[in-house]
PDB file of C-alpha atoms in Angstrom:
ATOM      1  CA  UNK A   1      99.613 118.208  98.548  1.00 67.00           C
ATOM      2  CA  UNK A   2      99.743 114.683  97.248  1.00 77.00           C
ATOM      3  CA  UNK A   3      98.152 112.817  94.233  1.00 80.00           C
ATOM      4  CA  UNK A   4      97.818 109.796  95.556  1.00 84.00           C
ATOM      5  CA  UNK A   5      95.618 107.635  97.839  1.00 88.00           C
ATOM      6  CA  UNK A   6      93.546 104.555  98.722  1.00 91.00           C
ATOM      7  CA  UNK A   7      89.954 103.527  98.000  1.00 93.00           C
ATOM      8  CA  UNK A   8      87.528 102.098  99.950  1.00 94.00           C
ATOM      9  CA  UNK A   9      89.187  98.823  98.384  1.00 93.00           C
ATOM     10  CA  UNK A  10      92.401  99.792  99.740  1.00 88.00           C
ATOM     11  CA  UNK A  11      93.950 100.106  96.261  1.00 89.00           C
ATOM     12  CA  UNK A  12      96.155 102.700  94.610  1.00 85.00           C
ATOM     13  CA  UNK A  13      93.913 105.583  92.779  1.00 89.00           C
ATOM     14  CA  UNK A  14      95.496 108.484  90.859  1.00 87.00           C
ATOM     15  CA  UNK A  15      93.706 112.312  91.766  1.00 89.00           C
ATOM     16  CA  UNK A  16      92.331 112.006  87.837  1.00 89.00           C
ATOM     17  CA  UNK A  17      90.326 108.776  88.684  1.00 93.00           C
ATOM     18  CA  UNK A  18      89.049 110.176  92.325  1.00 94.00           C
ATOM     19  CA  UNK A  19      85.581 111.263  92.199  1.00 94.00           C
ATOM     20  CA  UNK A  20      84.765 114.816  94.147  1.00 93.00           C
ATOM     21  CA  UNK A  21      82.835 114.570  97.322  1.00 93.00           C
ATOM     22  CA  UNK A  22      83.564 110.408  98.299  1.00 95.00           C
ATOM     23  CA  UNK A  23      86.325 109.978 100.891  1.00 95.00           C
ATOM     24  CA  UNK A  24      89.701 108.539 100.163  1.00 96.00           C
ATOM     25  CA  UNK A  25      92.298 107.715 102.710  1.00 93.00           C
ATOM     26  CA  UNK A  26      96.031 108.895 102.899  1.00 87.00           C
ATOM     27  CA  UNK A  27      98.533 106.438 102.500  1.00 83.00           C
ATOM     28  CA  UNK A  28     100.649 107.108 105.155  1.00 79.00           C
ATOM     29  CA  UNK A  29      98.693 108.418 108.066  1.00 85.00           C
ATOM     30  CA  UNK A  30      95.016 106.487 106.869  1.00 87.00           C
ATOM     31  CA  UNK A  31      93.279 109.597 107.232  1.00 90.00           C
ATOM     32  CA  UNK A  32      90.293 111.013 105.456  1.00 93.00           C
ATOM     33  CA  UNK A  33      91.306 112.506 102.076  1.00 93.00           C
ATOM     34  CA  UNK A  34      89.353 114.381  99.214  1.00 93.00           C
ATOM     35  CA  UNK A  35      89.546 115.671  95.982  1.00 92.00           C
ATOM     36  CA  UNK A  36      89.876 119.148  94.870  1.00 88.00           C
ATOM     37  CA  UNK A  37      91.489 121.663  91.996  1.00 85.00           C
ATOM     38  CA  UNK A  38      90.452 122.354  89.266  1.00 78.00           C
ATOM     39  CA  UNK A  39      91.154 124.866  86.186  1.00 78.00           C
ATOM     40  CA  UNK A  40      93.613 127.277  88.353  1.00 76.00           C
ATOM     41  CA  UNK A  41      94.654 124.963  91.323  1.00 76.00           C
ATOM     42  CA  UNK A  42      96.124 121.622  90.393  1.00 80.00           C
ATOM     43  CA  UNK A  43      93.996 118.663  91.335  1.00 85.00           C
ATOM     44  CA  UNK A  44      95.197 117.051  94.408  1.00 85.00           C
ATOM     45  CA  UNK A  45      94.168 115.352  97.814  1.00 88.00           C
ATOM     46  CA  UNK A  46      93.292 117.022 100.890  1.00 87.00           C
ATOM     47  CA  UNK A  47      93.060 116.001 104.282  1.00 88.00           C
ATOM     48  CA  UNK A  48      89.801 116.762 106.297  1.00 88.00           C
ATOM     49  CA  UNK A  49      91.523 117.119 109.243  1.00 85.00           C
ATOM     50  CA  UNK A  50      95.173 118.228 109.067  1.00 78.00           C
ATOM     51  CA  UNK A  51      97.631 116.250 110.435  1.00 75.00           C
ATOM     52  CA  UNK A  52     101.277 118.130 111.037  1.00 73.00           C
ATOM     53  CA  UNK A  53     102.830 114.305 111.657  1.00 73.00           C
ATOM     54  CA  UNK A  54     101.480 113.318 107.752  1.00 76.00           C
ATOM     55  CA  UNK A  55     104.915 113.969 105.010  1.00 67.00           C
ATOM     56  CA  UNK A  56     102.276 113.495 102.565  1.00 68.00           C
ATOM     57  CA  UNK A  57     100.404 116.131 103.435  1.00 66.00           C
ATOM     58  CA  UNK A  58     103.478 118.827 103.547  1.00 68.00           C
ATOM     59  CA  UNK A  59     104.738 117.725  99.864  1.00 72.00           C
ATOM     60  CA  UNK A  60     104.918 120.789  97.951  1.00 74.00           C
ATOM     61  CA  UNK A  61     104.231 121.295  94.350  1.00 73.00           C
ATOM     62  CA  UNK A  62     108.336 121.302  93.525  1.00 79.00           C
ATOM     63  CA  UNK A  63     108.180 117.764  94.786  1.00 81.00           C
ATOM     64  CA  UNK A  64     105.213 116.123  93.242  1.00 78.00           C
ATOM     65  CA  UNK A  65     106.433 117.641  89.820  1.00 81.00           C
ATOM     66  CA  UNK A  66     109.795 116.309  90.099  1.00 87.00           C
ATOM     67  CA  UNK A  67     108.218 112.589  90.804  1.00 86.00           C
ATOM     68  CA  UNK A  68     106.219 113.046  87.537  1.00 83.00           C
ATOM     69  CA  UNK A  69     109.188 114.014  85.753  1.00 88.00           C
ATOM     70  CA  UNK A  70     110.769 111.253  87.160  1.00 92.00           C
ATOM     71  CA  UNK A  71     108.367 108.357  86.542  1.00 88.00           C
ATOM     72  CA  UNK A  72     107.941 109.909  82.581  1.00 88.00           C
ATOM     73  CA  UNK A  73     111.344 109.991  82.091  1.00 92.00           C
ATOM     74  CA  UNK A  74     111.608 106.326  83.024  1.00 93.00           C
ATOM     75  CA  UNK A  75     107.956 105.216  81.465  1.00 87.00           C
ATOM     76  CA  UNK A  76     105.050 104.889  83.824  1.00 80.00           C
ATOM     77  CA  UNK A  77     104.906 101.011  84.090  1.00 86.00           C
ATOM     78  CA  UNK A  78     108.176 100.840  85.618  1.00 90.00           C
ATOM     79  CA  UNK A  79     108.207 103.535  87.649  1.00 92.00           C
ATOM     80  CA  UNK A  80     105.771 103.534  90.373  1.00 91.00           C
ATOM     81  CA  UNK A  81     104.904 106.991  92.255  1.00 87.00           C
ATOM     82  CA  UNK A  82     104.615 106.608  96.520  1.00 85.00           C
ATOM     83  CA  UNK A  83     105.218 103.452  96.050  1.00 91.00           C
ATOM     84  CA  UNK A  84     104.379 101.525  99.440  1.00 88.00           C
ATOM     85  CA  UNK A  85     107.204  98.808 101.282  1.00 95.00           C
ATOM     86  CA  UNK A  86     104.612  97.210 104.044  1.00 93.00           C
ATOM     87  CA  UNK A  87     107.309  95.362 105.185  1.00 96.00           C
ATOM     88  CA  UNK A  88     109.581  98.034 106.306  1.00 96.00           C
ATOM     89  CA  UNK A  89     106.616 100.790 106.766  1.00 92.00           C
ATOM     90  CA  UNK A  90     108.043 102.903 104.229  1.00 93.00           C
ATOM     91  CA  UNK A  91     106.426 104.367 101.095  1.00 90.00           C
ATOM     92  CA  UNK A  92     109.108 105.486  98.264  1.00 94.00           C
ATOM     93  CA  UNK A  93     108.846 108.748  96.218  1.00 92.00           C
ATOM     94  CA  UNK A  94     109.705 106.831  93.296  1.00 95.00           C
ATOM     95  CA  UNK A  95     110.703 103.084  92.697  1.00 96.00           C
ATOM     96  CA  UNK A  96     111.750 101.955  89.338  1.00 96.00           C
ATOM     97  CA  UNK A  97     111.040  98.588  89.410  1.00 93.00           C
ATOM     98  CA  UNK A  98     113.171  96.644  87.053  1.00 94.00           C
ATOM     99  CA  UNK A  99     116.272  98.298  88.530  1.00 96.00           C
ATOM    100  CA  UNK A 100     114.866  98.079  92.628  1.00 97.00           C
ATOM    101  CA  UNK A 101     115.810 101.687  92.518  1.00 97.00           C
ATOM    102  CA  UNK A 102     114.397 104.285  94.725  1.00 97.00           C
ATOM    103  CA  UNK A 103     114.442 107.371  94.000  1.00 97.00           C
ATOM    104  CA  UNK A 104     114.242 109.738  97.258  1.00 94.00           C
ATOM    105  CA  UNK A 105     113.440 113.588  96.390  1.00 92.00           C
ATOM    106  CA  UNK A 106     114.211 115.866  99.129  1.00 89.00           C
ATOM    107  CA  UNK A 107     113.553 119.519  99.508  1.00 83.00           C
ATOM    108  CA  UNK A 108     112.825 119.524 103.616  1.00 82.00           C
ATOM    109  CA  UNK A 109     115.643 119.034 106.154  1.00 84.00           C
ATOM    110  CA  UNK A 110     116.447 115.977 106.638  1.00 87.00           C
ATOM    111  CA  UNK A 111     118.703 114.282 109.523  1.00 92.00           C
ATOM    112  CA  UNK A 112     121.335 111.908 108.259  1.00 92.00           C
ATOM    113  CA  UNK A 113     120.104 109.761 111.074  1.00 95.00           C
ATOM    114  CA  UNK A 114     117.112 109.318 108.617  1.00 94.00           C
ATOM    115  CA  UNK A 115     118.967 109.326 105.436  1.00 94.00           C
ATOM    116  CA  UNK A 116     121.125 106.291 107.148  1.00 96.00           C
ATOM    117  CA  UNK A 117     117.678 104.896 108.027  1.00 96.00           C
ATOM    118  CA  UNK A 118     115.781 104.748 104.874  1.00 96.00           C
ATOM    119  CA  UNK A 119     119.175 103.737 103.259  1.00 97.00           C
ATOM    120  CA  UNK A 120     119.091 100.688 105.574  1.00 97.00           C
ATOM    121  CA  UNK A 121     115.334  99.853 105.418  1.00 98.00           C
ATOM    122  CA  UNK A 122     115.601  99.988 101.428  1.00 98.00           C
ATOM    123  CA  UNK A 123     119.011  97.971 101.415  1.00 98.00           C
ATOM    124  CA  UNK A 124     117.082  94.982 103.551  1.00 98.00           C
ATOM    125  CA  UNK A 125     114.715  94.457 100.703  1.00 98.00           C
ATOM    126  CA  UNK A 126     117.328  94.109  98.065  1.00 98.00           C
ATOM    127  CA  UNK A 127     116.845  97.803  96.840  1.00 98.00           C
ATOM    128  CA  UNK A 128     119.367 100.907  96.172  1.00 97.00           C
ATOM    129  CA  UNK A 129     118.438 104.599  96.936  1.00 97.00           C
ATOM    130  CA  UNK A 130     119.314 107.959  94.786  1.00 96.00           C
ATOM    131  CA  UNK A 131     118.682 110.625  96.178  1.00 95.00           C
ATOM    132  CA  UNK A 132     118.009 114.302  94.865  1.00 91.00           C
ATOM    133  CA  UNK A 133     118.490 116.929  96.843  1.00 87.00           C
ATOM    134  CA  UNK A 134     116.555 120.186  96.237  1.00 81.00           C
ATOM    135  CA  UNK A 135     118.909 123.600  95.481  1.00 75.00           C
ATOM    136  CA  UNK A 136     116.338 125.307  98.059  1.00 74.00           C
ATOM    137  CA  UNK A 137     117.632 123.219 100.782  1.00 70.00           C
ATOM    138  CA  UNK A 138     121.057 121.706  99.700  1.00 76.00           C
ATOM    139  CA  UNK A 139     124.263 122.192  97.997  1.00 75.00           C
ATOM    140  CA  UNK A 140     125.115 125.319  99.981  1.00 78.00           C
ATOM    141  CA  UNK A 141     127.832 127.239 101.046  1.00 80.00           C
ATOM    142  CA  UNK A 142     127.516 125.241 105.091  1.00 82.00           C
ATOM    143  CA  UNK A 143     127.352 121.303 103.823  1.00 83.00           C
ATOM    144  CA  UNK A 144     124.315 119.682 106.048  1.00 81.00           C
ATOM    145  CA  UNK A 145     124.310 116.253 108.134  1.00 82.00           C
ATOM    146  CA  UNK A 146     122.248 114.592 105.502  1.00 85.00           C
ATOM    147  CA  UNK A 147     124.834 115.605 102.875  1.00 83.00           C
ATOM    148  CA  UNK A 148     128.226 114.430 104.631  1.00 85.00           C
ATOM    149  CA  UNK A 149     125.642 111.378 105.753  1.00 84.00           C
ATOM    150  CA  UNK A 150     125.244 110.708 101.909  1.00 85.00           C
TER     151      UNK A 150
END
């Protein structure tokens, strides 16, 4: 589920201002994308044809809702929500622009090769990561990769 895609401009458009019906394309994978929700199912994009290699596509609800929270808590202008790094091919879960802090929220496994590699990618553009680590996944009894990694 994701909330977030491109227009046939190529720019940025929230699930509110998507129309029903007109395709939209992912951000990460550039595949076709709709609208749908409603009343009982929050309002999110969809791919037409399912991708399993797309992370936008597995983000769960738990995820999304903790990016809201985070860009409210830090105000909506300066925190931006899959926030896209061209440069480095990497699209942020949060990115808190007048600090150059991402904010990574993680409830799938994760290798530490990864963690190491975002770290890195982030770090050559001049920004830090925080990352939050879901209780479903992390902060058990056996400590992961990603968690010794971090």
């Amino acid at each position: 589920m994701h909330l977030f895609a491109l227009n046939e401009n190529g720019e940025l458009i929230e699930v509110q201002a998507a129309k029903r019906n007109i395709d939209y394309r992912c951000l990460e994978c550039q595949s076709l994308v709709r609208k749908r929700g409603g009343e009982e199912v929050q309002e999110h994009f969809w791919h037409l044809h399912p991708r399993k290699d797309c992370n936008l596509s597995n983000k769960s609800l738990s995820h999304l809702q903790t990016q809201i929270l985070l860009q409210r808590l830090l105000g909506s202008k300066e925190a931006i929500l899959e926030c896209r790094f061209p440069a480095i091919s990497r699209i942020a879960d949060v990115a808190w622009r007048s600090e150059k802090i991402i904010f990574e929220v993680q409830l799938s496994p994760i290798t530490a090769k990864e963690v190491q590699s975002r770290n890195s990618d982030y770090a050559t553009l001049g920004w830090q990561v925080v990352w939050i680590l879901h209780t479903k996944r992390f902060g058990k009894r056996k400590v992961t990769a990603a968690e010794k990694a971090l």
